[in-house]
Short mmCIF file of C-alpha atoms in Angstrom, two decimals:
data_model
loop_
_atom_site.label_atom_id
_atom_site.label_comp_id
_atom_site.label_asym_id
_atom_site.label_seq_id
_atom_site.Cartn_x
_atom_site.Cartn_y
_atom_site.Cartn_z
CA MET A 1 -26.54 59.17 -114.91
CA THR A 2 -29.07 60.41 -117.31
CA GLN A 3 -31.94 62.52 -115.72
CA ARG A 4 -34.93 60.50 -115.63
CA THR A 5 -38.25 62.13 -116.89
CA ALA A 6 -41.68 61.77 -115.43
CA ILE A 7 -45.05 63.16 -116.90
CA ILE A 8 -48.07 63.44 -114.50
CA THR A 9 -51.46 64.00 -115.59
CA GLY A 10 -53.79 65.94 -113.57
CA GLY A 11 -50.62 67.33 -111.98
CA SER A 12 -52.02 70.93 -111.29
CA SER A 13 -53.43 69.95 -107.76
CA GLY A 14 -53.94 67.39 -105.07
CA ILE A 15 -52.36 64.08 -105.49
CA GLY A 16 -50.94 64.79 -108.97
CA LEU A 17 -49.10 67.77 -107.66
CA ALA A 18 -47.68 65.98 -104.63
CA ILE A 19 -46.48 63.34 -106.88
CA ALA A 20 -44.80 65.59 -109.07
CA GLN A 21 -43.31 67.50 -106.26
CA GLN A 22 -41.82 64.50 -104.65
CA LEU A 23 -40.42 63.08 -108.16
CA ALA A 24 -38.94 66.77 -108.73
CA GLN A 25 -37.09 66.48 -105.21
CA GLN A 26 -35.43 63.28 -106.58
CA ASP A 27 -34.29 65.14 -109.44
CA TYR A 28 -36.70 64.01 -112.12
CA ARG A 29 -37.34 66.17 -115.19
CA ILE A 30 -41.21 66.94 -114.79
CA ALA A 31 -43.93 67.58 -117.05
CA ILE A 32 -47.41 68.12 -115.80
CA VAL A 33 -50.75 67.78 -117.90
CA ALA A 34 -54.16 69.21 -117.03
CA ARG A 35 -57.30 71.17 -118.51
CA ASP A 36 -56.73 74.63 -116.96
CA PRO A 37 -53.72 76.44 -118.06
CA GLN A 38 -54.04 79.19 -114.74
CA ARG A 39 -53.73 76.27 -112.35
CA LEU A 40 -50.71 74.70 -114.56
CA GLN A 41 -49.06 77.71 -114.32
CA GLN A 42 -49.05 78.19 -110.60
CA ALA A 43 -48.39 74.38 -110.19
CA ALA A 44 -45.02 74.70 -112.19
CA ARG A 45 -44.08 77.44 -110.18
CA GLN A 46 -44.57 75.13 -106.73
CA ILE A 47 -42.68 72.04 -108.27
CA GLY A 48 -39.84 74.22 -109.23
CA PRO A 49 -37.49 75.45 -112.15
CA GLY A 50 -37.71 73.68 -115.51
CA THR A 51 -41.29 72.47 -114.79
CA ARG A 52 -43.07 71.84 -118.39
CA HIS A 53 -46.74 72.31 -118.15
CA TYR A 54 -49.28 71.54 -121.15
CA ALA A 55 -52.84 72.14 -121.13
CA ALA A 56 -54.91 69.47 -122.86
CA ASN A 57 -58.61 67.77 -122.63
CA LEU A 58 -57.26 64.13 -122.29
CA SER A 59 -60.60 62.69 -123.16
CA ARG A 60 -60.06 63.72 -126.88
CA ARG A 61 -57.96 61.73 -128.94
CA GLY A 62 -56.82 64.80 -131.00
CA ALA A 63 -55.96 66.78 -127.83
CA VAL A 64 -53.89 63.55 -126.69
CA GLU A 65 -52.23 62.99 -130.09
CA GLU A 66 -50.96 66.83 -130.27
CA VAL A 67 -49.81 66.96 -126.44
CA ALA A 68 -47.96 63.59 -126.81
CA ALA A 69 -46.04 64.67 -129.80
CA ARG A 70 -45.20 67.96 -127.79
CA LEU A 71 -44.10 65.91 -125.00
CA ALA A 72 -42.15 63.94 -127.33
CA GLU A 73 -40.41 66.72 -128.97
CA ASP A 74 -39.60 68.67 -125.75
CA LEU A 75 -38.42 65.51 -123.57
CA GLY A 76 -37.61 62.83 -125.76
CA THR A 77 -37.71 59.37 -123.94
CA VAL A 78 -39.78 59.65 -121.11
CA ASP A 79 -39.20 57.00 -117.97
CA VAL A 80 -42.31 57.54 -115.78
CA VAL A 81 -46.08 58.15 -116.87
CA VAL A 82 -48.49 58.79 -114.07
CA ASN A 83 -52.12 58.79 -115.11
CA ASN A 84 -53.84 60.77 -112.37
CA ALA A 85 -56.11 62.93 -114.26
CA GLY A 86 -59.99 62.47 -113.33
CA PHE A 87 -62.92 63.70 -111.36
CA THR A 88 -66.58 62.46 -110.13
CA ARG A 89 -69.90 63.47 -110.50
CA VAL A 90 -72.95 62.61 -108.62
CA ILE A 91 -74.59 59.38 -110.23
CA ALA A 92 -76.82 57.31 -107.74
CA ALA A 93 -79.65 55.00 -108.21
CA ASP A 94 -81.97 57.42 -108.41
CA THR A 95 -80.66 60.03 -110.76
CA PRO A 96 -82.94 60.62 -113.56
CA LEU A 97 -81.84 58.28 -116.67
CA ALA A 98 -80.82 61.03 -119.27
CA GLN A 99 -78.92 63.02 -116.52
CA ALA A 100 -77.33 59.86 -115.20
CA GLU A 101 -76.17 59.09 -119.02
CA ARG A 102 -74.80 62.41 -119.47
CA GLU A 103 -72.82 62.33 -116.11
CA TRP A 104 -71.76 58.67 -116.81
CA ASP A 105 -70.00 59.51 -119.94
CA ALA A 106 -68.30 62.63 -118.66
CA VAL A 107 -66.77 60.56 -115.53
CA ILE A 108 -65.76 57.33 -117.88
CA GLU A 109 -64.24 59.74 -120.14
CA GLY A 110 -62.52 61.97 -117.70
CA ASN A 111 -61.02 58.86 -115.74
CA LEU A 112 -60.96 55.68 -117.89
CA LYS A 113 -60.93 56.81 -121.45
CA SER A 114 -58.38 59.67 -120.70
CA THR A 115 -55.89 56.92 -119.06
CA PHE A 116 -56.38 54.70 -121.95
CA LEU A 117 -55.71 57.30 -124.83
CA PHE A 118 -52.65 58.98 -123.00
CA THR A 119 -51.08 55.76 -122.14
CA LEU A 120 -51.31 54.42 -125.69
CA ALA A 121 -50.15 57.78 -127.26
CA MET A 122 -46.98 57.89 -125.04
CA LEU A 123 -46.22 53.98 -125.32
CA PRO A 124 -43.77 54.80 -128.35
CA HIS A 125 -42.08 57.26 -126.58
CA LEU A 126 -41.50 55.54 -123.21
CA ARG A 127 -38.33 53.78 -122.00
CA LYS A 128 -37.90 50.06 -123.05
CA PRO A 129 -36.61 48.28 -120.74
CA GLY A 130 -37.23 50.32 -117.48
CA GLY A 131 -40.41 52.44 -118.33
CA ARG A 132 -43.07 52.82 -115.48
CA ILE A 133 -46.53 53.47 -115.93
CA ILE A 134 -48.57 54.11 -112.74
CA ASN A 135 -52.10 54.66 -112.79
CA LEU A 136 -54.52 56.07 -110.15
CA SER A 137 -57.59 54.02 -109.02
CA SER A 138 -59.79 54.45 -105.74
CA ILE A 139 -60.67 52.30 -102.83
CA ALA A 140 -64.27 53.04 -104.66
CA ALA A 141 -63.28 50.47 -107.40
CA GLN A 142 -62.63 48.08 -104.57
CA CYS A 143 -65.78 48.32 -102.30
CA GLY A 144 -67.97 51.15 -103.65
CA SER A 145 -68.56 54.43 -101.83
CA GLY A 146 -69.60 55.04 -98.21
CA SER A 147 -72.53 57.21 -99.63
CA PRO A 148 -74.55 57.00 -102.77
CA GLY A 149 -73.46 59.06 -105.82
CA ALA A 150 -70.34 57.11 -107.25
CA LEU A 151 -71.90 54.70 -109.54
CA GLY A 152 -69.95 56.16 -112.28
CA TYR A 153 -66.83 56.79 -110.58
CA SER A 154 -66.55 53.46 -108.93
CA ALA A 155 -67.11 51.93 -112.31
CA ALA A 156 -64.53 54.08 -114.12
CA LYS A 157 -61.84 53.22 -111.67
CA ALA A 158 -62.56 49.53 -111.73
CA GLY A 159 -62.18 49.72 -115.49
CA VAL A 160 -58.45 51.64 -114.62
CA GLN A 161 -57.51 48.60 -112.52
CA GLY A 162 -58.54 46.03 -115.30
CA PHE A 163 -56.71 48.07 -117.69
CA THR A 164 -53.58 48.08 -115.45
CA LEU A 165 -53.80 44.40 -114.98
CA ASN A 166 -54.00 43.40 -118.72
CA LEU A 167 -51.21 46.27 -119.83
CA ALA A 168 -49.03 44.90 -117.34
CA ARG A 169 -49.10 41.49 -119.24
CA GLU A 170 -48.70 43.22 -122.47
CA LEU A 171 -45.87 45.16 -121.67
CA GLY A 172 -44.15 42.92 -119.28
CA PRO A 173 -41.93 41.38 -122.04
CA GLN A 174 -40.72 44.96 -122.93
CA GLY A 175 -39.35 45.61 -119.56
CA ILE A 176 -42.15 48.08 -118.65
CA THR A 177 -44.05 47.85 -115.20
CA VAL A 178 -47.66 48.87 -114.83
CA ASN A 179 -49.30 49.23 -111.67
CA ALA A 180 -52.14 51.30 -109.82
CA ILE A 181 -52.37 52.98 -106.71
CA ALA A 182 -56.08 52.93 -105.00
CA PRO A 183 -56.13 55.69 -102.28
CA GLY A 184 -58.93 55.88 -99.74
CA PHE A 185 -60.11 59.20 -98.32
CA ILE A 186 -57.44 61.77 -98.94
CA ALA A 187 -58.60 64.72 -96.96
CA ASP A 188 -56.24 67.56 -98.49
CA THR A 189 -57.29 67.36 -101.73
CA ARG A 190 -60.09 69.47 -103.81
CA PHE A 191 -61.82 66.18 -105.07
CA PHE A 192 -65.12 67.09 -102.91
CA GLY A 193 -64.76 70.93 -104.07
CA ALA A 194 -65.34 72.84 -100.92
CA GLY A 195 -64.54 69.71 -98.96
CA LEU A 196 -66.57 67.37 -96.59
CA PRO A 197 -68.01 68.70 -93.30
CA GLN A 198 -65.40 68.15 -90.49
CA ASP A 199 -68.02 65.71 -88.71
CA ARG A 200 -67.90 63.48 -91.82
CA ILE A 201 -64.14 63.57 -91.76
CA ASP A 202 -63.85 62.74 -88.40
CA ALA A 203 -66.39 59.73 -88.74
CA ILE A 204 -64.02 58.33 -91.80
CA ALA A 205 -61.19 58.51 -89.53
CA ALA A 206 -62.62 56.85 -86.53
CA GLU A 207 -63.54 53.83 -89.03
CA THR A 208 -59.96 53.72 -90.00
CA PRO A 209 -57.72 51.36 -88.32
CA LEU A 210 -55.01 53.66 -88.42
CA ALA A 211 -57.54 56.34 -86.87
CA ARG A 212 -56.48 59.38 -89.43
CA THR A 213 -57.48 60.42 -92.96
CA GLY A 214 -54.93 59.96 -95.88
CA ARG A 215 -52.76 62.74 -97.32
CA VAL A 216 -51.44 63.63 -100.40
CA GLU A 217 -47.93 62.76 -99.46
CA ASP A 218 -49.13 59.25 -98.52
CA VAL A 219 -49.92 58.66 -102.06
CA ALA A 220 -47.04 60.48 -103.54
CA ALA A 221 -44.55 58.16 -101.51
CA ALA A 222 -46.11 54.90 -103.29
CA ALA A 223 -46.03 56.69 -106.66
CA LEU A 224 -42.18 57.30 -105.84
CA TRP A 225 -41.59 53.76 -105.13
CA LEU A 226 -43.28 52.41 -108.02
CA ALA A 227 -41.43 54.57 -110.16
CA SER A 228 -38.05 53.61 -108.81
CA GLU A 229 -35.56 51.15 -109.77
CA GLN A 230 -36.19 49.12 -106.37
CA ALA A 231 -39.47 48.33 -107.79
CA SER A 232 -38.42 46.95 -111.04
CA PHE A 233 -39.96 43.49 -110.09
CA ILE A 234 -43.32 44.73 -109.33
CA THR A 235 -46.11 45.03 -112.01
CA GLY A 236 -49.67 44.25 -112.30
CA THR A 237 -50.55 45.38 -108.68
CA ILE A 238 -52.80 47.57 -106.98
CA THR A 239 -51.57 49.31 -103.82
CA SER A 240 -54.22 50.31 -101.54
CA ILE A 241 -53.08 53.31 -99.66
CA ASN A 242 -56.05 53.81 -97.16
CA GLY A 243 -55.06 53.24 -93.77
CA GLY A 244 -56.75 49.93 -93.44
CA ALA A 245 -60.11 51.19 -94.23
CA ARG A 246 -61.03 48.07 -96.04
CA VAL A 247 -60.11 45.92 -93.04
CA GLY A 248 -61.99 48.40 -90.41
#
């Protein structure tokens, strides 16, 4: 069989890197896209020989068009697109309006607009039928954040979920599946910079029915399944990877 190809945005660290590694272990050709060239090079070495890496700001249409053209030229038809790129900024109800607007625009562009632009740019190169689009949402889109400051992030990830559901309807007749993964708290990432204090991590674990925090491998396993042939009749879903946190 022809070797399958996967592109992972935000693939230089955390969840994106874990997804790329698991797909590579299943003999996918891997390309990762992110902003930092140095971290991309380091990640490509971790993923394995033959991993391609591309630096681009995916919230800018020109940059997206350029990297999509390079990907198409280098890889040809693509089987799986994983939209994982994103970040958060602190926007709370009491954030001064000018600052809140500035941070809001950055978060919406970095999480929602980037997913929208990159997906549409890669659609002409996605396998039909059989293509897979996997978007990364968040538990914050479903029930908000446990602490103030995630107004923009929650809204952006809720937008990702709406985009996923609508795109699944549009692309279903072409045999392309579109799904999202909504992780809960994943401890082993750089999402919170230096990380949360241990007492806060312990509190999150205590509030979770499975009594632990998530790991990047938990999310990567879900992405691996959604990318597989076994998930060919799964589309328009939001898969929650949170240890039952919304139940607890």
